[in-house]
Amino acid sequence: MLTKAPKGTKDILPEASAQWHRIEDIMRDICARYGFMEARTPVFEHTELFLRSVGDTTDIVQKEMYTFEDKGGRSVTLKPEGTAGVVRMFVEHGLFNLAQPTKMYYLNTPVFRYENPQAGRLREHHQFGIELFGAKSATCDAEIISLAMDVLKSAGVEGLALNINSIGCMECRPGYNTKLKAYFAENENRLCNMCKNRLQTNPLRILDCKDEGCADIIADAPLILDSICGECAGHFDLLQSCLQSIGMDFRINPKIVRGLDYYTKTVFEIISTEIGSQGTVCGGGRYDGLVAEVGGPDMPGVGFGMGMERLLMVLQSQNKAITPLNAYDIYICSMDEEGAKQAFRLAKALRDAGVSAELNHGGKSMKAQFKYADKLGVSYVAIMGQDELEKGIIKLKDMKGGPEDELPIGTAVEAILKMLGKDKRFDDIEGV
RNA sequence: GUGGGUAUAGUUCAGUUGGUUAGAGCGCCAGAUUGUGGCUCUGGAGAUCGUGGGUUCAAGUCCCACUACUCACCCCA
């Protein structure tokens, strides 16, 4: 137990961190091009925030939150999603007073949900996400979808499907809900047990049911796209024509509904079929009522969350994972304590000059040191044994082969920089 | 929360109808080469066989429970 990570959590081993760095760099770069700036919010928030934003009838709130009371008697909750904290920040700091829209992203934000883990699902996972406040045009929706696809494309992912839908607004959705409920109520006895339940709680989600018996009923269910108001329809049309104008493929999927209550109009998912049944790599949509819901002005917003782990899984399955190589430029061999001291000093001078250097930290024979240097993948090994110290030199061996050079210690840094093809940035080690 | 599968060395896996001292590859350490890596050869360390109980003369192997991992449902990134 002591040496076991908690259920549903994953360590990121040193050998894997390069993967993360790579996609983080891509995300930062693309966000900058689109004019989004990074925002960081606390890992926990007042529980009330999520009840209000995510919705107190959702599964996330009802059974998946890590909620606890702190020593001051406050109920706090570890983030079960990324949007609420950013909305709170937007309102608390009055960012709505700035010129709009406000464009923010968050990166590597840990998200906690008490779920049963499976392929592509963890209790702690990490999200990259975008939030855009203060503009209601569908061009914004198109912009963030475009950003998401750019990130995925830059990462090298192929074959992901973009699904979009509109679930209407506060004006037109209630009417559709009534229609849908009436339709399913007529066919209630043919629905699966779970859907009979959903008929009461959230009939929209019946559309998402995979039960075969339900599928027949769903096939003839009224479509939300036929019921949305003129404004929503116009909004959805503009989104589609924006996406078409940049040649982006998408599929209108009237069944995607999303599990968070705050969505309005646009919802979308970017899905992989290669990482198991939890294939949604990115999901999001518009949330025009959310800012007002948590106490801010009536301001529209749109955003998405992208699962870092799922993205990495797709990259892995497509063999796009990079092999990390933390290769030192040089390893410094030594045979005794005096040599180790000199090696330490040389390593420091090399590191100051921009060279990645490692040295013998004791206890290894020369043979073992070379073996180790080989495993590290260094280009050069410098030898500082007794013979060399007496003569005031180091021997430098090119690990690809060739004769060893003898270099006076005083000019070793400069010579090594030259061999490595690096610019000299600092003075040579003095008085050695 | 529900269901299926799995659990043997750091790791990937063998282990016969229950049978006496639980093996291998890779990795790690060392030697062959007393100051020189890769290739090869030799040797070594490393396993309370997930935990607890039961059946049996005898359990890694059979039975039960628990735990963990894993896949799936639900839901979501």
Short mmCIF file of C-alpha atoms (C1' of nucleotides) in Angstrom, two decimals:
data_model
loop_
_atom_site.label_atom_id
_atom_site.label_comp_id
_atom_site.label_asym_id
_atom_site.label_seq_id
_atom_site.Cartn_x
_atom_site.Cartn_y
_atom_site.Cartn_z
CA MET A 1 0.00 0.00 0.00
CA LEU A 2 2.77 2.35 1.03
CA THR A 3 4.57 1.95 -2.28
CA LYS A 4 1.52 1.92 -4.47
CA ALA A 5 0.12 4.99 -6.20
CA PRO A 6 -3.56 5.48 -5.34
CA LYS A 7 -6.11 3.80 -7.58
CA GLY A 8 -6.66 5.65 -10.81
CA THR A 9 -3.50 7.76 -10.58
CA LYS A 10 -0.41 7.49 -12.71
CA ASP A 11 3.19 8.45 -12.19
CA ILE A 12 4.91 10.20 -15.03
CA LEU A 13 8.30 8.57 -15.15
CA PRO A 14 11.39 10.57 -16.13
CA GLU A 15 11.54 8.66 -19.40
CA ALA A 16 8.02 9.79 -20.27
CA SER A 17 8.29 13.45 -19.37
CA ALA A 18 9.73 14.40 -22.75
CA GLN A 19 6.39 13.42 -24.32
CA TRP A 20 4.59 15.80 -22.08
CA HIS A 21 7.03 18.62 -22.68
CA ARG A 22 6.64 18.22 -26.40
CA ILE A 23 2.87 18.55 -26.47
CA GLU A 24 2.95 21.31 -23.84
CA ASP A 25 5.27 23.29 -26.09
CA ILE A 26 2.92 22.78 -29.02
CA MET A 27 -0.06 23.93 -26.95
CA ARG A 28 1.68 27.07 -25.72
CA ASP A 29 2.87 27.93 -29.18
CA ILE A 30 -0.51 27.53 -30.85
CA CYS A 31 -2.34 29.35 -28.06
CA ALA A 32 0.02 32.29 -28.50
CA ARG A 33 -0.79 32.39 -32.21
CA TYR A 34 -4.50 32.52 -31.44
CA GLY A 35 -3.99 35.12 -28.72
CA PHE A 36 -4.87 32.98 -25.71
CA MET A 37 -2.99 33.56 -22.45
CA GLU A 38 -2.41 31.07 -19.69
CA ALA A 39 -4.48 31.20 -16.52
CA ARG A 40 -3.83 29.11 -13.44
CA THR A 41 -6.47 28.50 -10.83
CA PRO A 42 -6.39 26.53 -7.57
CA VAL A 43 -6.61 22.76 -7.53
CA PHE A 44 -9.61 23.04 -5.20
CA GLU A 45 -12.54 25.41 -5.08
CA HIS A 46 -15.57 25.94 -2.88
CA THR A 47 -17.90 23.02 -3.49
CA GLU A 48 -20.73 25.44 -4.19
CA LEU A 49 -18.98 26.62 -7.37
CA PHE A 50 -19.28 23.21 -8.98
CA LEU A 51 -22.82 22.66 -7.81
CA ARG A 52 -23.75 25.86 -9.60
CA SER A 53 -21.68 25.48 -12.74
CA VAL A 54 -21.44 21.79 -13.52
CA GLY A 55 -25.01 21.22 -12.39
CA ASP A 56 -26.23 19.45 -9.28
CA THR A 57 -28.07 16.73 -11.18
CA THR A 58 -25.02 15.61 -13.16
CA ASP A 59 -23.18 12.38 -12.43
CA ILE A 60 -20.01 14.35 -11.87
CA VAL A 61 -21.51 16.30 -9.00
CA GLN A 62 -23.71 13.56 -7.63
CA LYS A 63 -21.19 10.77 -7.34
CA GLU A 64 -17.76 11.65 -8.60
CA MET A 65 -16.44 14.65 -6.71
CA TYR A 66 -13.58 14.62 -4.24
CA THR A 67 -15.30 16.77 -1.64
CA PHE A 68 -14.13 17.32 1.91
CA GLU A 69 -14.40 19.72 4.77
CA ASP A 70 -11.27 21.69 5.62
CA LYS A 71 -10.17 22.50 9.14
CA GLY A 72 -12.14 25.74 9.01
CA GLY A 73 -15.37 23.90 8.30
CA ARG A 74 -15.55 24.94 4.63
CA SER A 75 -16.64 22.43 2.05
CA VAL A 76 -14.07 22.32 -0.71
CA THR A 77 -13.78 20.13 -3.79
CA LEU A 78 -10.90 19.07 -5.98
CA LYS A 79 -11.57 20.30 -9.53
CA PRO A 80 -13.78 17.81 -11.38
CA GLU A 81 -13.36 19.86 -14.59
CA GLY A 82 -11.46 22.90 -15.73
CA THR A 83 -14.00 25.53 -16.71
CA ALA A 84 -15.58 26.48 -13.39
CA GLY A 85 -12.37 27.75 -11.82
CA VAL A 86 -11.61 29.95 -14.80
CA VAL A 87 -15.13 31.35 -14.81
CA ARG A 88 -14.80 32.11 -11.10
CA MET A 89 -11.51 33.87 -11.77
CA PHE A 90 -13.05 35.85 -14.61
CA VAL A 91 -15.82 37.09 -12.35
CA GLU A 92 -13.81 37.57 -9.15
CA HIS A 93 -11.19 39.77 -10.79
CA GLY A 94 -13.61 41.69 -12.92
CA LEU A 95 -11.93 40.63 -16.12
CA PHE A 96 -15.25 41.34 -17.84
CA ASN A 97 -14.36 45.03 -17.52
CA LEU A 98 -11.49 44.60 -19.96
CA ALA A 99 -11.91 44.81 -23.70
CA GLN A 100 -13.63 41.61 -24.77
CA PRO A 101 -13.26 38.84 -25.66
CA THR A 102 -11.06 37.43 -22.91
CA LYS A 103 -9.11 34.46 -24.17
CA MET A 104 -7.47 32.11 -21.70
CA TYR A 105 -6.03 28.63 -21.64
CA TYR A 106 -4.90 26.26 -18.96
CA LEU A 107 -2.35 23.54 -19.30
CA ASN A 108 -1.74 20.33 -17.45
CA THR A 109 -4.42 21.13 -14.95
CA PRO A 110 -5.11 18.12 -12.73
CA VAL A 111 -8.74 17.04 -12.73
CA PHE A 112 -10.21 14.65 -10.16
CA ARG A 113 -13.20 12.38 -10.48
CA TYR A 114 -13.99 9.40 -8.32
CA GLU A 115 -14.64 6.91 -11.11
CA ASN A 116 -13.71 3.32 -11.76
CA PRO A 117 -10.56 3.46 -13.87
CA GLN A 118 -10.32 1.81 -17.27
CA ALA A 119 -8.51 2.42 -20.54
CA GLY A 120 -8.37 6.18 -21.00
CA ARG A 121 -9.97 6.96 -17.68
CA LEU A 122 -8.29 7.91 -14.44
CA ARG A 123 -9.26 9.39 -11.10
CA GLU A 124 -6.67 12.08 -11.60
CA HIS A 125 -6.07 13.15 -15.16
CA HIS A 126 -4.74 16.32 -16.74
CA GLN A 127 -6.41 18.70 -19.11
CA PHE A 128 -5.44 21.34 -21.55
CA GLY A 129 -8.32 23.71 -22.02
CA ILE A 130 -9.50 26.90 -23.63
CA GLU A 131 -12.04 29.41 -22.37
CA LEU A 132 -13.20 32.38 -24.42
CA PHE A 133 -15.51 34.90 -22.73
CA GLY A 134 -17.45 37.87 -23.92
CA ALA A 135 -18.19 37.09 -27.55
CA LYS A 136 -21.21 35.24 -28.81
CA SER A 137 -20.36 34.85 -32.48
CA ALA A 138 -19.96 31.36 -33.89
CA THR A 139 -16.63 32.53 -35.26
CA CYS A 140 -15.38 32.02 -31.68
CA ASP A 141 -16.69 28.47 -31.64
CA ALA A 142 -14.96 27.87 -34.94
CA GLU A 143 -11.79 29.47 -33.65
CA ILE A 144 -11.41 27.22 -30.65
CA ILE A 145 -12.25 24.11 -32.67
CA SER A 146 -9.63 25.19 -35.17
CA LEU A 147 -7.16 25.69 -32.33
CA ALA A 148 -7.88 22.23 -30.96
CA MET A 149 -7.40 20.62 -34.35
CA ASP A 150 -4.17 22.58 -34.88
CA VAL A 151 -2.80 21.25 -31.60
CA LEU A 152 -3.70 17.69 -32.50
CA LYS A 153 -2.30 18.03 -35.99
CA SER A 154 0.95 19.54 -34.74
CA ALA A 155 1.29 16.73 -32.26
CA GLY A 156 1.13 14.39 -35.24
CA VAL A 157 -2.20 12.74 -34.50
CA GLU A 158 -4.12 11.32 -37.42
CA GLY A 159 -7.60 10.06 -38.04
CA LEU A 160 -9.55 11.88 -35.34
CA ALA A 161 -13.17 12.64 -36.06
CA LEU A 162 -14.74 16.00 -35.28
CA ASN A 163 -18.40 15.77 -34.28
CA ILE A 164 -20.50 18.87 -33.80
CA ASN A 165 -24.03 19.58 -32.74
CA SER A 166 -26.20 22.37 -31.43
CA ILE A 167 -28.31 21.76 -28.35
CA GLY A 168 -30.09 25.11 -28.49
CA CYS A 169 -30.37 27.87 -25.94
CA MET A 170 -32.39 28.62 -22.82
CA GLU A 171 -35.20 29.84 -25.08
CA CYS A 172 -35.61 26.90 -27.41
CA ARG A 173 -34.28 23.94 -25.48
CA PRO A 174 -37.13 23.68 -22.97
CA GLY A 175 -39.58 23.30 -25.86
CA TYR A 176 -37.51 20.55 -27.37
CA ASN A 177 -37.13 18.87 -24.01
CA THR A 178 -40.90 18.72 -23.65
CA LYS A 179 -41.27 17.29 -27.13
CA LEU A 180 -38.57 14.73 -26.54
CA LYS A 181 -39.95 13.74 -23.19
CA ALA A 182 -43.40 13.27 -24.65
CA TYR A 183 -42.00 11.10 -27.43
CA PHE A 184 -40.03 8.87 -25.10
CA ALA A 185 -42.89 8.70 -22.61
CA GLU A 186 -45.04 7.21 -25.37
CA ASN A 187 -42.44 4.51 -25.87
CA GLU A 188 -41.42 4.17 -22.26
CA ASN A 189 -42.10 0.44 -21.93
CA ARG A 190 -39.65 -0.29 -24.76
CA LEU A 191 -36.80 1.70 -23.20
CA CYS A 192 -34.05 0.05 -21.17
CA ASN A 193 -34.17 0.48 -17.42
CA MET A 194 -31.46 3.08 -17.40
CA CYS A 195 -33.31 5.16 -19.95
CA LYS A 196 -36.56 4.93 -18.00
CA ASN A 197 -34.60 6.67 -15.29
CA ARG A 198 -33.09 9.20 -17.64
CA LEU A 199 -36.56 10.06 -18.87
CA GLN A 200 -37.12 11.70 -15.50
CA THR A 201 -33.68 13.20 -14.92
CA ASN A 202 -32.27 14.18 -18.31
CA PRO A 203 -34.12 12.90 -21.39
CA LEU A 204 -31.46 14.40 -23.67
CA ARG A 205 -29.09 11.69 -22.60
CA ILE A 206 -31.35 8.90 -23.83
CA LEU A 207 -30.12 9.92 -27.29
CA ASP A 208 -26.68 8.71 -26.25
CA CYS A 209 -27.82 5.25 -25.11
CA LYS A 210 -26.08 2.29 -26.74
CA ASP A 211 -28.77 -0.24 -25.90
CA GLU A 212 -30.05 -1.89 -29.08
CA GLY A 213 -33.68 -1.73 -28.08
CA CYS A 214 -33.38 1.96 -27.39
CA ALA A 215 -31.61 2.57 -30.68
CA ASP A 216 -34.78 1.85 -32.66
CA ILE A 217 -36.73 4.35 -30.61
CA ILE A 218 -33.96 6.92 -30.77
CA ALA A 219 -33.82 6.63 -34.54
CA ASP A 220 -37.29 8.15 -34.83
CA ALA A 221 -36.94 10.64 -31.99
CA PRO A 222 -37.41 14.32 -32.79
CA LEU A 223 -34.10 15.97 -33.59
CA ILE A 224 -33.00 18.98 -31.66
CA LEU A 225 -31.72 20.58 -34.81
CA ASP A 226 -35.31 20.68 -36.08
CA SER A 227 -36.46 22.44 -32.93
CA ILE A 228 -33.87 25.09 -32.26
CA CYS A 229 -34.82 28.73 -32.65
CA GLY A 230 -33.79 30.97 -35.51
CA GLU A 231 -30.91 32.52 -33.65
CA CYS A 232 -29.46 29.15 -32.67
CA ALA A 233 -29.91 27.83 -36.19
CA GLY A 234 -28.12 30.86 -37.62
CA HIS A 235 -25.35 30.44 -35.11
CA PHE A 236 -24.92 26.80 -36.06
CA ASP A 237 -24.94 27.66 -39.77
CA LEU A 238 -22.17 30.20 -39.28
CA LEU A 239 -20.11 27.68 -37.34
CA GLN A 240 -20.43 25.18 -40.16
CA SER A 241 -19.57 27.63 -42.89
CA CYS A 242 -16.53 28.85 -40.91
CA LEU A 243 -15.28 25.29 -40.59
CA GLN A 244 -15.95 24.63 -44.25
CA SER A 245 -14.14 27.79 -45.24
CA ILE A 246 -10.89 26.43 -43.79
CA GLY A 247 -11.44 22.98 -45.22
CA MET A 248 -12.11 21.26 -41.95
CA ASP A 249 -13.99 17.98 -42.06
CA PHE A 250 -16.72 17.47 -39.50
CA ARG A 251 -19.82 15.43 -38.93
CA ILE A 252 -23.06 16.73 -37.52
CA ASN A 253 -23.96 14.27 -34.83
CA PRO A 254 -27.36 15.10 -33.37
CA LYS A 255 -26.77 12.62 -30.59
CA ILE A 256 -23.90 14.32 -28.81
CA VAL A 257 -25.26 16.02 -25.75
CA ARG A 258 -22.39 16.27 -23.21
CA GLY A 259 -22.74 15.57 -19.54
CA LEU A 260 -22.34 19.02 -18.07
CA ASP A 261 -25.40 21.18 -17.59
CA TYR A 262 -23.94 24.48 -18.65
CA TYR A 263 -23.69 23.92 -22.39
CA THR A 264 -25.79 25.93 -24.85
CA LYS A 265 -25.83 25.99 -28.63
CA THR A 266 -22.58 24.47 -29.87
CA VAL A 267 -21.27 21.21 -28.48
CA PHE A 268 -18.47 19.22 -30.06
CA GLU A 269 -16.23 16.22 -29.53
CA ILE A 270 -13.02 15.10 -31.14
CA ILE A 271 -12.90 11.33 -31.01
CA SER A 272 -10.36 8.59 -31.54
CA THR A 273 -11.27 4.97 -32.16
CA GLU A 274 -7.83 3.72 -31.20
CA ILE A 275 -7.65 4.03 -27.43
CA GLY A 276 -10.52 1.88 -26.24
CA SER A 277 -14.07 2.83 -25.52
CA GLN A 278 -13.18 6.14 -23.85
CA GLY A 279 -12.21 7.77 -27.10
CA THR A 280 -13.07 11.42 -26.57
CA VAL A 281 -9.79 13.29 -26.72
CA CYS A 282 -11.35 16.72 -26.69
CA GLY A 283 -14.82 17.90 -25.77
CA GLY A 284 -16.40 21.27 -25.33
CA GLY A 285 -18.97 23.79 -26.38
CA ARG A 286 -20.65 27.06 -25.70
CA TYR A 287 -21.88 28.10 -22.26
CA ASP A 288 -23.66 31.41 -22.64
CA GLY A 289 -25.39 31.35 -19.26
CA LEU A 290 -22.50 30.21 -17.12
CA VAL A 291 -20.83 33.50 -16.22
CA ALA A 292 -24.13 34.89 -14.99
CA GLU A 293 -24.87 31.65 -13.16
CA VAL A 294 -21.82 32.07 -10.93
CA GLY A 295 -22.62 35.71 -10.23
CA GLY A 296 -21.03 37.64 -13.08
CA PRO A 297 -22.62 39.73 -15.80
CA ASP A 298 -24.66 38.08 -18.52
CA MET A 299 -21.75 37.23 -20.77
CA PRO A 300 -21.33 34.45 -23.29
CA GLY A 301 -18.50 31.98 -23.35
CA VAL A 302 -17.17 28.98 -25.21
CA GLY A 303 -14.42 26.48 -24.45
CA PHE A 304 -13.15 22.94 -24.45
CA GLY A 305 -11.14 20.48 -22.42
CA MET A 306 -8.55 18.18 -23.92
CA GLY A 307 -7.32 15.12 -22.06
CA MET A 308 -3.53 15.09 -21.94
CA GLU A 309 -3.33 11.38 -21.12
CA ARG A 310 -5.74 10.46 -23.89
CA LEU A 311 -3.83 12.53 -26.40
CA LEU A 312 -0.64 10.76 -25.35
CA MET A 313 -2.41 7.42 -25.68
CA VAL A 314 -3.39 8.20 -29.25
CA LEU A 315 0.17 9.25 -30.04
CA GLN A 316 1.40 6.02 -28.51
CA SER A 317 -1.02 3.90 -30.51
CA GLN A 318 0.06 5.66 -33.71
CA ASN A 319 3.73 5.21 -32.84
CA LYS A 320 4.21 8.94 -32.71
CA ALA A 321 5.72 8.85 -29.27
CA ILE A 322 9.18 10.34 -29.24
CA THR A 323 12.03 8.54 -27.55
CA PRO A 324 13.46 10.77 -24.89
CA LEU A 325 17.19 11.14 -24.92
CA ASN A 326 18.71 12.96 -22.03
CA ALA A 327 22.18 12.28 -23.40
CA TYR A 328 25.04 14.01 -21.72
CA ASP A 329 27.64 15.58 -23.96
CA ILE A 330 30.45 14.29 -21.84
CA TYR A 331 31.25 11.95 -18.97
CA ILE A 332 34.29 12.54 -16.78
CA CYS A 333 36.12 9.46 -15.52
CA SER A 334 38.17 9.51 -12.36
CA MET A 335 39.91 6.92 -10.22
CA ASP A 336 40.33 8.35 -6.74
CA GLU A 337 39.08 11.10 -4.51
CA GLU A 338 41.49 13.72 -5.83
CA GLY A 339 40.47 12.86 -9.38
CA ALA A 340 36.81 13.02 -8.45
CA LYS A 341 37.32 16.47 -6.98
CA GLN A 342 38.99 17.68 -10.16
CA ALA A 343 36.28 16.02 -12.23
CA PHE A 344 33.65 17.80 -10.19
CA ARG A 345 35.38 21.11 -10.85
CA LEU A 346 35.71 20.47 -14.56
CA ALA A 347 32.07 19.41 -14.77
CA LYS A 348 31.01 22.67 -13.16
CA ALA A 349 33.10 24.69 -15.64
CA LEU A 350 31.62 22.73 -18.54
CA ARG A 351 28.08 23.13 -17.24
CA ASP A 352 28.65 26.87 -16.87
CA ALA A 353 29.74 26.89 -20.49
CA GLY A 354 26.52 25.20 -21.59
CA VAL A 355 27.73 21.62 -21.80
CA SER A 356 25.73 18.78 -20.30
CA ALA A 357 28.26 16.87 -18.20
CA GLU A 358 28.24 13.96 -15.78
CA LEU A 359 31.07 12.67 -13.64
CA ASN A 360 32.01 9.60 -11.67
CA HIS A 361 30.36 9.77 -8.29
CA GLY A 362 32.53 7.05 -6.88
CA GLY A 363 32.76 3.33 -6.48
CA LYS A 364 33.10 2.38 -10.11
CA SER A 365 36.06 0.85 -11.86
CA MET A 366 37.26 2.47 -15.06
CA LYS A 367 35.69 -0.32 -17.04
CA ALA A 368 32.39 0.17 -15.26
CA GLN A 369 32.61 3.89 -15.85
CA PHE A 370 33.01 3.40 -19.58
CA LYS A 371 30.16 0.97 -19.61
CA TYR A 372 28.03 3.51 -17.80
CA ALA A 373 29.15 6.33 -20.13
CA ASP A 374 28.13 4.18 -23.06
CA LYS A 375 24.69 3.62 -21.59
CA LEU A 376 24.30 7.34 -21.05
CA GLY A 377 24.97 7.83 -24.73
CA VAL A 378 27.66 10.47 -24.23
CA SER A 379 29.72 11.66 -27.19
CA TYR A 380 32.94 12.06 -25.23
CA VAL A 381 34.59 10.70 -22.14
CA ALA A 382 37.20 12.76 -20.33
CA ILE A 383 39.68 10.81 -18.21
CA MET A 384 41.14 12.30 -15.07
CA GLY A 385 43.12 9.43 -13.51
CA GLN A 386 46.34 9.59 -11.55
CA ASP A 387 48.55 9.67 -14.66
CA GLU A 388 46.66 12.58 -16.14
CA LEU A 389 46.58 14.57 -12.92
CA GLU A 390 50.35 14.19 -12.53
CA LYS A 391 50.89 15.50 -16.04
CA GLY A 392 48.27 18.24 -15.69
CA ILE A 393 46.22 16.96 -18.60
CA ILE A 394 43.01 15.19 -19.35
CA LYS A 395 42.53 12.52 -21.95
CA LEU A 396 39.53 12.95 -24.18
CA LYS A 397 38.03 9.98 -25.92
CA ASP A 398 35.54 10.17 -28.76
CA MET A 399 33.08 7.37 -28.06
CA LYS A 400 32.45 6.84 -31.74
CA GLY A 401 36.08 5.74 -32.08
CA GLY A 402 39.39 7.27 -33.01
CA PRO A 403 42.48 8.09 -30.99
CA GLU A 404 42.40 9.78 -27.61
CA ASP A 405 43.49 13.41 -27.38
CA GLU A 406 45.58 14.78 -24.57
CA LEU A 407 44.53 18.24 -23.48
CA PRO A 408 46.11 20.53 -20.89
CA ILE A 409 43.57 20.98 -18.11
CA GLY A 410 43.78 24.74 -18.42
CA THR A 411 42.38 24.74 -21.95
CA ALA A 412 40.15 21.69 -21.66
CA VAL A 413 36.84 23.53 -21.55
CA GLU A 414 37.63 25.49 -24.67
CA ALA A 415 38.82 22.39 -26.51
CA ILE A 416 35.77 20.39 -25.51
CA LEU A 417 33.45 23.18 -26.60
CA LYS A 418 35.16 23.17 -29.96
CA MET A 419 34.86 19.39 -30.30
CA LEU A 420 31.15 19.60 -29.47
CA GLY A 421 30.68 22.46 -31.87
CA LYS A 422 29.38 24.75 -29.14
CA ASP A 423 30.16 28.41 -28.69
CA LYS A 424 32.39 29.39 -25.88
CA ARG A 425 30.34 31.18 -23.31
CA PHE A 426 32.60 31.39 -20.29
CA ASP A 427 36.26 31.59 -19.45
CA ASP A 428 38.26 28.47 -19.02
CA ILE A 429 38.76 27.00 -15.63
CA GLU A 430 41.63 28.85 -14.05
CA GLY A 431 44.57 27.76 -11.97
CA VAL A 432 44.14 24.06 -12.35
"C1'" G B 1 -21.68 1.47 -8.06
"C1'" U B 2 -22.08 -3.24 -11.54
"C1'" G B 3 -19.88 -7.24 -14.57
"C1'" G B 4 -15.67 -10.17 -17.09
"C1'" G B 5 -10.36 -11.27 -17.08
"C1'" U B 6 -5.69 -11.31 -14.47
"C1'" A B 7 -2.07 -11.51 -10.13
"C1'" U B 8 5.12 -15.98 -10.11
"C1'" A B 9 12.32 -11.74 -9.73
"C1'" G B 10 13.25 -4.62 -11.44
"C1'" U B 11 10.55 -6.13 -16.18
"C1'" U B 12 8.21 -9.64 -19.85
"C1'" C B 13 6.71 -14.37 -19.12
"C1'" A B 14 7.30 -20.27 -18.39
"C1'" G B 15 5.93 -23.57 -14.43
"C1'" U B 16 2.78 -30.60 -16.93
"C1'" U B 17 -2.98 -34.84 -13.99
"C1'" G B 18 -1.24 -31.02 -7.08
"C1'" G B 19 4.86 -34.10 -5.85
"C1'" U B 20 10.25 -32.98 -3.02
"C1'" U B 21 15.69 -27.41 -4.30
"C1'" A B 22 10.13 -22.22 -8.46
"C1'" G B 23 12.89 -21.36 -14.00
"C1'" A B 24 14.10 -18.38 -18.60
"C1'" G B 25 14.77 -13.80 -21.73
"C1'" C B 26 15.74 -8.67 -20.97
"C1'" G B 27 17.72 -5.42 -17.18
"C1'" C B 28 21.24 -4.88 -12.89
"C1'" C B 29 26.32 -6.18 -10.63
"C1'" A B 30 31.02 -8.54 -11.37
"C1'" G B 31 34.87 -11.33 -14.00
"C1'" A B 32 37.35 -12.89 -18.69
"C1'" U B 33 40.80 -7.49 -20.14
"C1'" U B 34 44.94 -5.31 -12.39
"C1'" G B 35 43.30 2.35 -16.65
"C1'" U B 36 38.96 2.00 -21.56
"C1'" G B 37 32.38 1.16 -23.62
"C1'" G B 38 29.59 -1.45 -27.55
"C1'" C B 39 30.01 -7.77 -29.44
"C1'" U B 40 30.87 -12.49 -27.03
"C1'" C B 41 31.52 -15.88 -22.94
"C1'" U B 42 31.30 -16.98 -17.54
"C1'" G B 43 29.50 -16.07 -12.80
"C1'" G B 44 26.44 -13.37 -9.11
"C1'" A B 45 22.52 -10.74 -6.73
"C1'" G B 46 17.42 -10.50 -7.03
"C1'" A B 47 10.78 -14.16 -5.56
"C1'" U B 48 7.34 -13.85 2.03
"C1'" C B 49 4.60 -17.29 -5.89
"C1'" G B 50 -0.91 -10.32 -4.32
"C1'" U B 51 -3.01 -11.05 1.12
"C1'" G B 52 -5.70 -14.20 4.47
"C1'" G B 53 -8.15 -18.67 5.25
"C1'" G B 54 -9.48 -23.78 3.65
"C1'" U B 55 -8.93 -28.93 1.23
"C1'" U B 56 -4.70 -32.52 1.16
"C1'" C B 57 0.42 -36.81 3.44
"C1'" A B 58 1.83 -32.72 0.02
"C1'" A B 59 -0.63 -26.31 -2.89
"C1'" G B 60 2.69 -21.50 -7.27
"C1'" U B 61 -1.02 -25.28 -9.04
"C1'" C B 62 -7.59 -26.94 -6.24
"C1'" C B 63 -11.67 -24.08 -3.23
"C1'" C B 64 -13.39 -19.46 -0.60
"C1'" A B 65 -12.83 -14.42 0.85
"C1'" C B 66 -10.32 -9.89 0.45
"C1'" U B 67 -7.11 -6.49 -2.16
"C1'" A B 68 -4.84 -4.68 -6.43
"C1'" C B 69 -4.38 -4.41 -11.65
"C1'" U B 70 -7.05 -4.57 -16.23
"C1'" C B 71 -11.15 -4.31 -19.71
"C1'" A B 72 -16.26 -3.07 -20.21
"C1'" C B 73 -21.07 -0.70 -18.51
"C1'" C B 74 -22.52 4.11 -16.48
"C1'" C B 75 -20.24 8.73 -17.30
"C1'" C B 76 -16.51 11.60 -19.34
"C1'" A B 77 -11.07 14.17 -21.07
#
